[in-house]
């Protein structure tokens, strides 16, 4: 076996009650799936709100460690070294992996976690003994219990002991798929992939709908959106992307309606078509990347007009965020560079020069009376094509 071990520390899942096993099983299912994409054979051992991953001699533990940071429901991911549950074994393990644990640090502290209270030494005694081993090997080091450059953790668990450097922050949130099924309106911009990620983090199984306007939008624009969906699936898991053409609807709007209402009318069509996809596929909410006041169609009045077109709840996780906050998340999850590729989307086609920012619903409905709404929606829905994407 590989002496390296990965510890996955659970987050808010630990607060669940009688249905706790449901959430645990979803996390384990996701972990098993990701480990199948990594070289080597792995085994799992769950105890005390921690999932332990062991690998055989061929296991790529470093790659597995990186992938575990994308598992929703995990608060922290630790790559450490397993040993027998004795102080001799702990001290020997610390000595063998001293350089990895300390690196180039000048200050350190030890942190003892004694889950097995039958262990003869308490946590301060464990730290004192291990700290002495470290100082003897590296006498230039200084102990700093308040702000050390590195911390060496010694965990005494039920069946084994483990030494690690504290690990890294996990994806947190709730296990993917634990909170139901939502439909994301996915454009080629920065905001909607972030919205999908954020709702997946709260446990939604995310499906997407994308609206294209060929020939006004290109095949490369569609490929860009599919790549964005794929990048989100590194966290959310497999995603169905439903693609619908709005070409006929947009051409009809230009011929029949006042220019200042184009965007609002188009958004209402998009919401109605999205709701139709959602109801057909069992999704219970729509998800958008809108941020209040960011553009003309995202004022409070405009959002009210678009929401009135549907009866499903609309989740807007970015609603109170500014652009820099959204960009920060996009960079973190790896969608930003794809989002800024210069390929148009349907919302940039036939953009009005002076869009309505404070629309009145009655006047919007008057504009819709000029259109055969049902016929246009049926024609658009008939173009629906579904693509399944997955990062692995």
Coordinates of N, CA and C in Angstrom, one line a residue, residues 91-308:
X91 N 6.4 9.3 15.5 CA 7.7 10.0 15.5 C 8.5 9.6 14.3
X92 N 8.5 8.3 14.0 CA 9.2 7.8 12.8 C 8.7 8.4 11.5
X93 N 7.4 8.5 11.4 CA 6.7 9.0 10.2 C 7.1 10.5 10.1
X94 N 7.0 11.2 11.2 CA 7.4 12.6 11.1 C 8.8 12.8 10.6
X95 N 9.7 12.0 11.2 CA 11.2 12.0 10.8 C 11.3 11.7 9.3
X96 N 10.6 10.7 8.8 CA 10.8 10.3 7.4 C 10.3 11.3 6.4
X97 N 9.3 12.1 6.9 CA 8.6 13.1 5.9 C 8.8 14.5 6.4
X98 N 9.9 14.7 7.2 CA 10.2 16.0 7.7 C 10.2 17.2 6.7
X99 N 11.0 16.9 5.6 CA 11.1 18.0 4.6 C 9.8 18.3 3.9
X100 N 9.0 17.3 3.7 CA 7.7 17.6 3.1 C 6.8 18.4 4.0
X101 N 6.8 18.0 5.3 CA 6.0 18.7 6.3 C 6.4 20.1 6.6
X102 N 7.7 20.3 6.6 CA 8.2 21.6 7.1 C 8.6 22.5 5.9
X103 N 9.1 21.9 4.8 CA 9.5 22.7 3.6 C 10.6 23.7 4.0
X104 N 10.4 25.0 3.5 CA 11.4 26.0 3.8 C 11.0 26.9 5.0
X105 N 10.0 26.5 5.8 CA 9.5 27.4 6.8 C 10.5 27.6 7.9
X106 N 10.4 28.7 8.6 CA 11.3 29.1 9.7 C 10.5 29.0 11.1
X107 N 9.2 28.9 11.0 CA 8.4 28.8 12.2 C 7.4 27.7 12.0
X108 N 7.0 27.0 13.1 CA 6.0 26.0 13.0 C 5.3 25.8 14.4
X109 N 4.2 25.0 14.3 CA 3.6 24.5 15.6 C 3.0 23.1 15.3
X110 N 2.8 22.4 16.3 CA 2.2 21.1 16.2 C 0.7 21.2 16.7
X111 N -0.1 20.5 16.1 CA -1.5 20.4 16.5 C -1.9 18.9 16.6
X112 N -2.3 18.6 17.8 CA -2.7 17.2 18.1 C -4.2 17.0 18.1
X113 N -4.7 16.0 17.5 CA -6.1 15.7 17.5 C -6.3 14.2 17.9
X114 N -6.7 14.0 19.1 CA -6.8 12.6 19.6 C -8.3 12.2 19.7
X115 N -8.7 11.6 18.5 CA -10.1 11.2 18.4 C -10.3 9.9 19.3
X116 N -9.3 9.1 19.4 CA -9.3 7.9 20.3 C -8.8 8.3 21.7
X117 N -9.8 8.5 22.6 CA -9.4 9.0 23.9 C -8.7 7.9 24.8
X118 N -8.6 6.7 24.2 CA -7.9 5.6 24.9 C -6.4 5.7 24.7
X119 N -6.0 6.5 23.8 CA -4.6 6.7 23.5 C -3.9 7.2 24.7
X120 N -2.7 6.7 25.1 CA -2.1 7.0 26.4 C -1.7 8.5 26.6
X121 N -1.3 9.2 25.5 CA -0.9 10.6 25.6 C -2.1 11.5 25.2
X122 N -2.2 12.6 25.9 CA -3.2 13.6 25.4 C -2.6 14.5 24.3
X123 N -3.4 15.4 23.8 CA -3.0 16.2 22.6 C -1.8 17.0 23.0
X124 N -1.7 17.8 24.1 CA -0.5 18.5 24.4 C 0.8 17.7 24.5
X125 N 0.6 16.5 25.1 CA 1.8 15.6 25.2 C 2.2 15.1 23.8
X126 N 1.3 14.8 23.0 CA 1.6 14.4 21.6 C 2.4 15.5 20.9
X127 N 1.9 16.7 21.0 CA 2.6 17.8 20.3 C 4.0 18.1 20.9
X128 N 4.1 17.9 22.2 CA 5.4 18.2 22.8 C 6.4 17.2 22.3
X129 N 6.0 15.9 22.2 CA 7.0 14.9 21.8 C 7.3 15.1 20.3
X130 N 6.3 15.3 19.5 CA 6.6 15.5 18.0 C 7.4 16.8 17.8
X131 N 7.0 17.9 18.5 CA 7.8 19.1 18.4 C 9.3 18.9 18.8
X132 N 9.5 18.1 19.8 CA 10.9 17.9 20.1 C 11.7 17.2 19.0
X133 N 11.0 16.2 18.4 CA 11.7 15.5 17.2 C 12.0 16.5 16.1
X134 N 11.1 17.4 15.8 CA 11.3 18.3 14.7 C 12.4 19.3 15.1
X135 N 12.4 19.8 16.3 CA 13.5 20.8 16.7 C 14.8 20.2 16.8
X136 N 14.9 18.9 17.1 CA 16.2 18.2 17.1 C 16.7 18.0 15.7
X137 N 15.8 17.8 14.8 CA 16.3 17.6 13.4 C 16.6 18.9 12.7
X138 N 15.8 20.0 13.1 CA 16.0 21.3 12.4 C 16.1 22.3 13.5
X139 N 17.2 22.5 14.2 CA 17.4 23.4 15.3 C 17.2 24.8 15.0
X140 N 17.2 25.2 13.7 CA 17.0 26.6 13.3 C 15.5 27.0 13.4
X141 N 14.6 26.1 13.5 CA 13.2 26.4 13.6 C 12.8 27.0 14.9
X142 N 11.8 27.8 14.9 CA 11.2 28.4 16.1 C 9.7 28.0 16.2
X143 N 9.3 27.8 17.4 CA 7.8 27.5 17.6 C 7.1 28.8 17.7
X144 N 6.0 28.8 16.9 CA 5.1 30.0 16.9 C 3.7 29.5 17.0
X145 N 3.0 29.5 18.1 CA 1.7 28.9 18.3 C 0.6 29.9 17.7
X146 N 0.9 31.1 17.5 CA -0.1 32.1 17.0 C -0.1 32.2 15.5
X147 N 1.0 32.4 14.9 CA 1.0 32.6 13.4 C 2.2 31.9 12.8
X148 N 2.2 30.5 12.8 CA 3.3 29.8 12.3 C 3.3 29.7 10.8
X149 N 4.4 29.6 10.1 CA 4.4 29.4 8.7 C 3.8 28.0 8.3
X150 N 4.1 27.0 9.1 CA 3.5 25.7 8.8 C 3.0 25.1 10.1
X151 N 2.0 24.3 10.0 CA 1.5 23.5 11.1 C 1.6 22.0 10.8
X152 N 2.0 21.3 11.8 CA 2.1 19.8 11.6 C 1.0 19.2 12.5
X153 N 0.1 18.5 11.8 CA -1.1 17.9 12.5 C -0.8 16.4 12.7
X154 N -1.1 16.0 13.9 CA -1.0 14.6 14.3 C -2.4 14.1 14.7
X155 N -3.0 13.3 14.0 CA -4.3 12.8 14.3 C -4.3 11.3 14.7
X156 N -4.8 11.1 15.9 CA -4.9 9.8 16.5 C -6.4 9.3 16.3
X157 N -6.6 8.5 15.3 CA -8.0 8.1 15.0 C -8.2 6.7 15.6
X158 N -9.4 6.1 15.3 CA -9.8 4.9 15.9 C -8.9 3.7 15.5
X159 N -8.5 3.7 14.2 CA -7.8 2.5 13.6 C -6.4 2.8 13.2
X160 N -6.0 4.1 13.1 CA -4.7 4.5 12.6 C -4.3 5.9 13.1
X161 N -3.1 6.2 12.8 CA -2.6 7.6 13.1 C -2.2 8.2 11.8
X162 N -2.2 9.5 11.7 CA -1.9 10.2 10.5 C -1.2 11.5 10.8
X163 N -0.2 11.8 10.0 CA 0.5 13.1 10.1 C 0.3 13.9 8.8
X164 N 0.0 15.2 8.9 CA -0.2 16.0 7.7 C 0.0 17.4 7.9
X165 N 0.1 18.2 6.9 CA 0.4 19.6 7.0 C -0.8 20.5 7.1
X166 N -2.0 20.0 7.4 CA -3.2 20.9 7.5 C -4.1 20.9 6.3
X167 N -3.6 20.5 5.2 CA -4.5 20.4 4.0 C -4.9 21.7 3.4
X168 N -5.8 21.6 2.5 CA -6.3 22.8 1.8 C -7.9 22.8 1.8
X169 N -8.4 24.0 1.6 CA -9.8 24.2 1.6 C -10.5 23.4 0.5
X170 N -11.6 22.7 0.9 CA -12.4 21.9 0.0 C -13.4 22.8 -0.7
X171 N -14.3 22.2 -1.5 CA -15.3 22.9 -2.3 C -16.4 23.3 -1.4
X172 N -16.6 22.7 -0.2 CA -17.6 23.1 0.8 C -19.0 22.9 0.1
X173 N -20.0 23.5 0.7 CA -21.4 23.4 0.1 C -22.0 22.1 0.5
X174 N -23.0 21.7 -0.3 CA -23.7 20.4 -0.1 C -23.5 19.5 -1.3
X175 N -23.6 18.2 -1.0 CA -23.3 17.2 -2.1 C -24.1 17.5 -3.4
X176 N -23.5 17.4 -4.5 CA -24.2 17.6 -5.8 C -25.3 16.7 -5.9
X177 N -26.5 17.3 -6.3 CA -27.7 16.4 -6.5 C -28.5 16.2 -5.2
X178 N -28.1 16.8 -4.1 CA -28.8 16.5 -2.8 C -30.0 17.4 -2.7
X179 N -30.1 18.5 -3.4 CA -31.2 19.5 -3.2 C -32.2 19.6 -4.4
X180 N -32.1 18.6 -5.3 CA -33.1 18.6 -6.4 C -32.4 19.0 -7.7
X181 N -33.3 19.5 -8.6 CA -32.9 19.6 -10.1 C -33.3 21.0 -10.5
X182 N -32.3 21.8 -11.1 CA -32.5 23.1 -11.6 C -32.0 23.2 -13.0
X183 N -32.6 24.2 -13.7 CA -32.3 24.5 -15.1 C -31.6 25.8 -15.2
X184 N -30.4 25.8 -15.7 CA -29.5 27.0 -15.8 C -29.7 27.6 -17.2
X185 N -30.0 28.9 -17.3 CA -29.9 29.6 -18.6 C -28.5 30.0 -18.9
X186 N -27.8 29.2 -19.7 CA -26.4 29.3 -19.9 C -26.0 30.1 -21.2
X187 N -25.4 31.2 -21.0 CA -25.0 32.0 -22.1 C -23.5 31.8 -22.3
X188 N -22.8 32.6 -23.1 CA -21.4 32.5 -23.3 C -20.6 33.5 -22.4
X189 N -21.3 34.2 -21.5 CA -20.7 35.2 -20.7 C -20.1 34.7 -19.4
X190 N -19.7 35.6 -18.6 CA -19.0 35.3 -17.3 C -20.0 34.8 -16.2
X191 N -21.1 35.4 -16.2 CA -22.0 35.3 -15.0 C -22.7 34.0 -14.9
X192 N -23.3 33.5 -16.0 CA -24.2 32.3 -15.9 C -23.4 31.0 -15.5
X193 N -22.2 30.8 -16.0 CA -21.5 29.6 -15.5 C -21.2 29.7 -14.0
X194 N -20.9 30.9 -13.5 CA -20.7 31.1 -12.1 C -22.0 30.8 -11.3
X195 N -23.2 31.2 -11.9 CA -24.5 30.9 -11.2 C -24.7 29.4 -11.2
X196 N -24.4 28.7 -12.2 CA -24.6 27.3 -12.2 C -23.7 26.6 -11.2
X197 N -22.5 27.0 -11.1 CA -21.5 26.5 -10.1 C -22.1 26.8 -8.7
X198 N -22.6 28.0 -8.4 CA -23.0 28.3 -7.1 C -24.2 27.5 -6.7
X199 N -25.1 27.3 -7.6 CA -26.3 26.5 -7.2 C -26.0 25.0 -7.1
X200 N -25.0 24.5 -7.9 CA -24.5 23.1 -7.8 C -23.9 23.0 -6.4
X201 N -23.2 24.0 -5.9 CA -22.6 24.0 -4.6 C -23.6 23.9 -3.5
X202 N -24.8 24.4 -3.7 CA -25.9 24.3 -2.7 C -26.7 23.0 -2.9
X203 N -26.2 22.1 -3.8 CA -26.8 20.7 -3.9 C -27.7 20.5 -5.1
X204 N -27.9 21.5 -5.9 CA -28.7 21.3 -7.1 C -28.0 20.4 -8.2
X205 N -28.8 19.5 -8.8 CA -28.3 18.9 -10.0 C -28.6 19.9 -11.1
X206 N -27.6 20.4 -11.8 CA -27.8 21.4 -12.8 C -27.8 20.9 -14.2
X207 N -28.9 21.3 -14.9 CA -29.0 21.1 -16.3 C -29.0 22.4 -16.9
X208 N -28.8 22.6 -18.2 CA -28.7 23.9 -18.9 C -29.5 24.0 -20.1
X209 N -29.9 25.2 -20.4 CA -30.5 25.5 -21.7 C -29.7 26.7 -22.3
X210 N -29.4 26.6 -23.6 CA -28.6 27.6 -24.3 C -29.4 28.0 -25.5
X211 N -29.5 29.3 -25.8 CA -30.2 29.9 -26.9 C -29.2 30.4 -27.9
X212 N -29.4 29.9 -29.2 CA -28.5 30.3 -30.2 C -29.3 31.0 -31.3
X213 N -28.6 31.7 -32.2 CA -29.3 32.5 -33.3 C -28.6 32.3 -34.6
X214 N -28.4 31.1 -35.0 CA -27.7 30.8 -36.3 C -28.5 31.4 -37.4
X215 N -28.0 32.1 -38.4 CA -26.5 32.3 -38.7 C -25.9 33.5 -38.0
X216 N -26.7 34.2 -37.2 CA -26.2 35.5 -36.6 C -25.2 35.1 -35.5
X217 N -25.3 33.9 -34.9 CA -24.3 33.4 -34.0 C -23.6 32.2 -34.7
X218 N -22.4 32.0 -34.4 CA -21.6 31.0 -35.1 C -21.6 29.6 -34.4
X219 N -21.1 28.6 -35.1 CA -20.9 27.3 -34.5 C -19.8 27.4 -33.3
X220 N -18.9 28.3 -33.5 CA -17.8 28.4 -32.5 C -18.4 29.0 -31.2
X221 N -19.4 29.9 -31.3 CA -20.1 30.4 -30.2 C -20.7 29.3 -29.4
X222 N -21.4 28.3 -30.1 CA -22.0 27.2 -29.4 C -20.9 26.3 -28.8
X223 N -19.8 26.1 -29.4 CA -18.8 25.3 -28.9 C -18.2 25.9 -27.6
X224 N -18.1 27.2 -27.6 CA -17.7 27.9 -26.4 C -18.6 27.7 -25.2
X225 N -19.9 27.7 -25.4 CA -20.8 27.4 -24.3 C -20.7 26.0 -23.9
X226 N -20.6 25.0 -24.8 CA -20.4 23.6 -24.4 C -19.1 23.4 -23.5
X227 N -18.1 24.2 -23.9 CA -16.8 24.1 -23.1 C -17.0 24.7 -21.7
X228 N -17.8 25.8 -21.6 CA -18.1 26.4 -20.3 C -18.9 25.4 -19.4
X229 N -19.9 24.7 -20.1 CA -20.6 23.7 -19.3 C -19.7 22.6 -18.8
X230 N -18.8 22.2 -19.7 CA -17.8 21.1 -19.3 C -17.0 21.5 -18.2
X231 N -16.6 22.8 -18.1 CA -15.7 23.3 -17.0 C -16.5 23.3 -15.7
X232 N -17.8 23.6 -15.8 CA -18.6 23.6 -14.6 C -18.8 22.2 -14.1
X233 N -18.8 21.2 -15.0 CA -19.0 19.8 -14.6 C -17.8 19.2 -13.8
X234 N -16.7 19.9 -13.8 CA -15.6 19.4 -12.9 C -16.1 19.5 -11.4
X235 N -17.1 20.3 -11.1 CA -17.6 20.4 -9.8 C -19.0 19.7 -9.7
X236 N -19.8 19.9 -10.7 CA -21.2 19.5 -10.6 C -21.5 18.1 -11.1
X237 N -20.6 17.5 -11.9 CA -20.9 16.3 -12.5 C -21.6 16.5 -13.8
X238 N -21.9 15.4 -14.5 CA -22.5 15.4 -15.9 C -23.6 16.4 -16.0
X239 N -23.6 17.1 -17.2 CA -24.7 18.1 -17.4 C -25.3 17.9 -18.8
X240 N -26.6 18.0 -18.9 CA -27.3 18.0 -20.1 C -27.5 19.5 -20.6
X241 N -27.1 19.8 -21.8 CA -27.2 21.1 -22.3 C -28.2 21.1 -23.5
X242 N -29.3 21.8 -23.3 CA -30.4 21.8 -24.3 C -30.2 23.1 -25.1
X243 N -30.1 23.0 -26.4 CA -29.8 24.1 -27.3 C -31.1 24.4 -28.1
X244 N -31.5 25.6 -28.1 CA -32.7 26.1 -28.8 C -32.4 27.3 -29.7
X245 N -32.9 27.3 -30.9 CA -32.7 28.4 -31.8 C -33.7 29.5 -31.6
X246 N -33.3 30.7 -31.5 CA -34.2 31.9 -31.4 C -34.2 32.7 -32.6
X247 N -33.6 32.2 -33.7 CA -33.5 33.1 -34.9 C -34.8 33.6 -35.4
X248 N -35.8 32.7 -35.5 CA -37.1 33.2 -36.1 C -37.8 34.2 -35.1
X249 N -37.6 34.0 -33.8 CA -38.2 34.9 -32.8 C -37.6 36.2 -32.9
X250 N -36.3 36.3 -33.0 CA -35.6 37.6 -33.1 C -35.9 38.3 -34.4
X251 N -35.9 37.6 -35.5 CA -36.3 38.3 -36.8 C -37.7 38.8 -36.7
X252 N -38.6 38.1 -36.1 CA -40.0 38.6 -35.9 C -40.1 39.8 -35.0
X253 N -39.3 39.8 -34.0 CA -39.3 41.0 -33.1 C -38.9 42.2 -33.8
X254 N -37.9 42.1 -34.7 CA -37.4 43.3 -35.4 C -38.5 43.8 -36.4
X255 N -39.2 42.9 -36.9 CA -40.3 43.3 -37.9 C -41.5 43.9 -37.2
X256 N -41.8 43.4 -36.0 CA -43.2 43.6 -35.5 C -43.2 44.5 -34.2
X257 N -42.1 44.7 -33.5 CA -42.1 45.4 -32.2 C -41.2 46.6 -32.2
X258 N -41.5 47.5 -31.2 CA -40.7 48.7 -31.0 C -39.3 48.3 -30.5
X259 N -38.2 48.9 -31.1 CA -36.9 48.5 -30.8 C -36.5 48.5 -29.3
X260 N -37.0 49.5 -28.6 CA -36.6 49.6 -27.2 C -37.1 48.4 -26.3
X261 N -38.0 47.6 -26.9 CA -38.6 46.4 -26.1 C -37.9 45.1 -26.6
X262 N -37.0 45.1 -27.6 CA -36.5 43.9 -28.1 C -35.9 43.0 -27.0
X263 N -35.1 43.5 -26.2 CA -34.4 42.7 -25.1 C -35.4 42.1 -24.1
X264 N -36.3 42.9 -23.7 CA -37.3 42.5 -22.7 C -38.2 41.4 -23.3
X265 N -38.6 41.6 -24.5 CA -39.5 40.6 -25.2 C -38.7 39.3 -25.4
X266 N -37.5 39.4 -25.8 CA -36.6 38.2 -26.0 C -36.4 37.5 -24.7
X267 N -36.1 38.2 -23.6 CA -35.9 37.5 -22.3 C -37.2 36.8 -21.9
X268 N -38.3 37.3 -22.2 CA -39.6 36.7 -21.8 C -39.7 35.4 -22.6
X269 N -39.4 35.4 -23.9 CA -39.4 34.2 -24.7 C -38.5 33.1 -24.1
X270 N -37.3 33.6 -23.8 CA -36.3 32.7 -23.2 C -36.7 32.0 -21.9
X271 N -37.4 32.8 -21.1 CA -37.8 32.3 -19.8 C -39.0 31.3 -20.0
X272 N -39.9 31.6 -20.9 CA -41.0 30.6 -21.2 C -40.5 29.3 -21.8
X273 N -39.5 29.4 -22.7 CA -39.0 28.2 -23.3 C -38.2 27.4 -22.3
X274 N -37.4 28.2 -21.4 CA -36.7 27.5 -20.4 C -37.6 26.7 -19.4
X275 N -38.7 27.4 -19.0 CA -39.6 26.7 -18.2 C -40.2 25.5 -18.8
X276 N -40.4 25.6 -20.1 CA -41.0 24.4 -20.8 C -40.0 23.2 -20.8
X277 N -38.7 23.5 -21.0 CA -37.7 22.5 -20.9 C -37.6 22.0 -19.5
X278 N -37.6 22.9 -18.5 CA -37.6 22.4 -17.1 C -38.7 21.5 -16.7
X279 N -39.9 21.8 -17.1 CA -41.1 21.0 -16.7 C -41.0 19.7 -17.4
X280 N -40.5 19.7 -18.6 CA -40.4 18.4 -19.4 C -39.4 17.5 -18.7
X281 N -38.3 18.1 -18.2 CA -37.2 17.3 -17.7 C -37.2 17.1 -16.2
X282 N -38.2 17.7 -15.5 CA -38.3 17.5 -14.0 C -37.5 18.5 -13.2
X283 N -37.1 19.6 -13.8 CA -36.4 20.6 -13.0 C -37.4 21.5 -12.3
X284 N -37.1 21.9 -11.1 CA -38.1 22.6 -10.2 C -37.8 24.1 -10.1
X285 N -36.8 24.6 -10.7 CA -36.4 26.0 -10.7 C -35.6 26.3 -11.9
X286 N -35.6 27.6 -12.2 CA -34.7 28.2 -13.2 C -33.6 28.9 -12.5
X287 N -32.4 28.9 -13.2 CA -31.2 29.6 -12.6 C -30.7 30.6 -13.7
X288 N -30.4 31.8 -13.3 CA -29.8 32.8 -14.2 C -28.6 33.4 -13.5
X289 N -27.8 34.1 -14.3 CA -26.6 34.8 -13.8 C -26.8 36.2 -13.6
X290 N -28.0 36.7 -13.5 CA -28.3 38.2 -13.4 C -27.8 38.8 -12.1
X291 N -27.3 40.0 -12.3 CA -26.8 40.8 -11.1 C -27.6 42.1 -11.2
X292 N -28.2 42.5 -10.1 CA -29.1 43.7 -10.1 C -28.3 44.9 -10.6
X293 N -28.9 45.5 -11.6 CA -28.4 46.8 -12.2 C -27.2 46.7 -13.1
X294 N -26.8 45.5 -13.4 CA -25.5 45.3 -14.2 C -25.7 45.8 -15.6
X295 N -26.9 45.4 -16.2 CA -27.2 45.9 -17.6 C -28.7 46.3 -17.6
X296 N -29.2 46.8 -18.7 CA -30.5 47.3 -18.8 C -31.6 46.3 -18.5
X297 N -31.4 45.1 -18.8 CA -32.4 44.0 -18.6 C -32.3 43.5 -17.2
X298 N -31.5 44.0 -16.3 CA -31.3 43.5 -15.0 C -31.6 44.6 -13.9
X299 N -32.4 45.6 -14.3 CA -33.0 46.5 -13.3 C -34.1 45.8 -12.6
X300 N -34.5 46.3 -11.4 CA -35.6 45.6 -10.7 C -36.9 45.5 -11.5
X301 N -37.2 46.6 -12.2 CA -38.4 46.6 -13.0 C -38.3 45.6 -14.2
X302 N -37.1 45.5 -14.8 CA -37.0 44.6 -15.9 C -37.0 43.1 -15.5
X303 N -36.4 42.8 -14.3 CA -36.5 41.5 -13.8 C -37.9 41.1 -13.4
X304 N -38.7 42.0 -12.9 CA -40.1 41.8 -12.6 C -40.8 41.4 -13.9
X305 N -40.6 42.1 -15.0 CA -41.2 41.8 -16.2 C -40.9 40.4 -16.8
X306 N -39.6 40.1 -16.7 CA -39.2 38.7 -17.2 C -39.7 37.6 -16.3
X307 N -39.7 37.9 -15.0 CA -40.2 36.8 -14.0 C -41.7 36.6 -14.2
X308 N -42.4 37.6 -14.6 CA -43.9 37.4 -14.7 C -44.3 36.5 -15.9

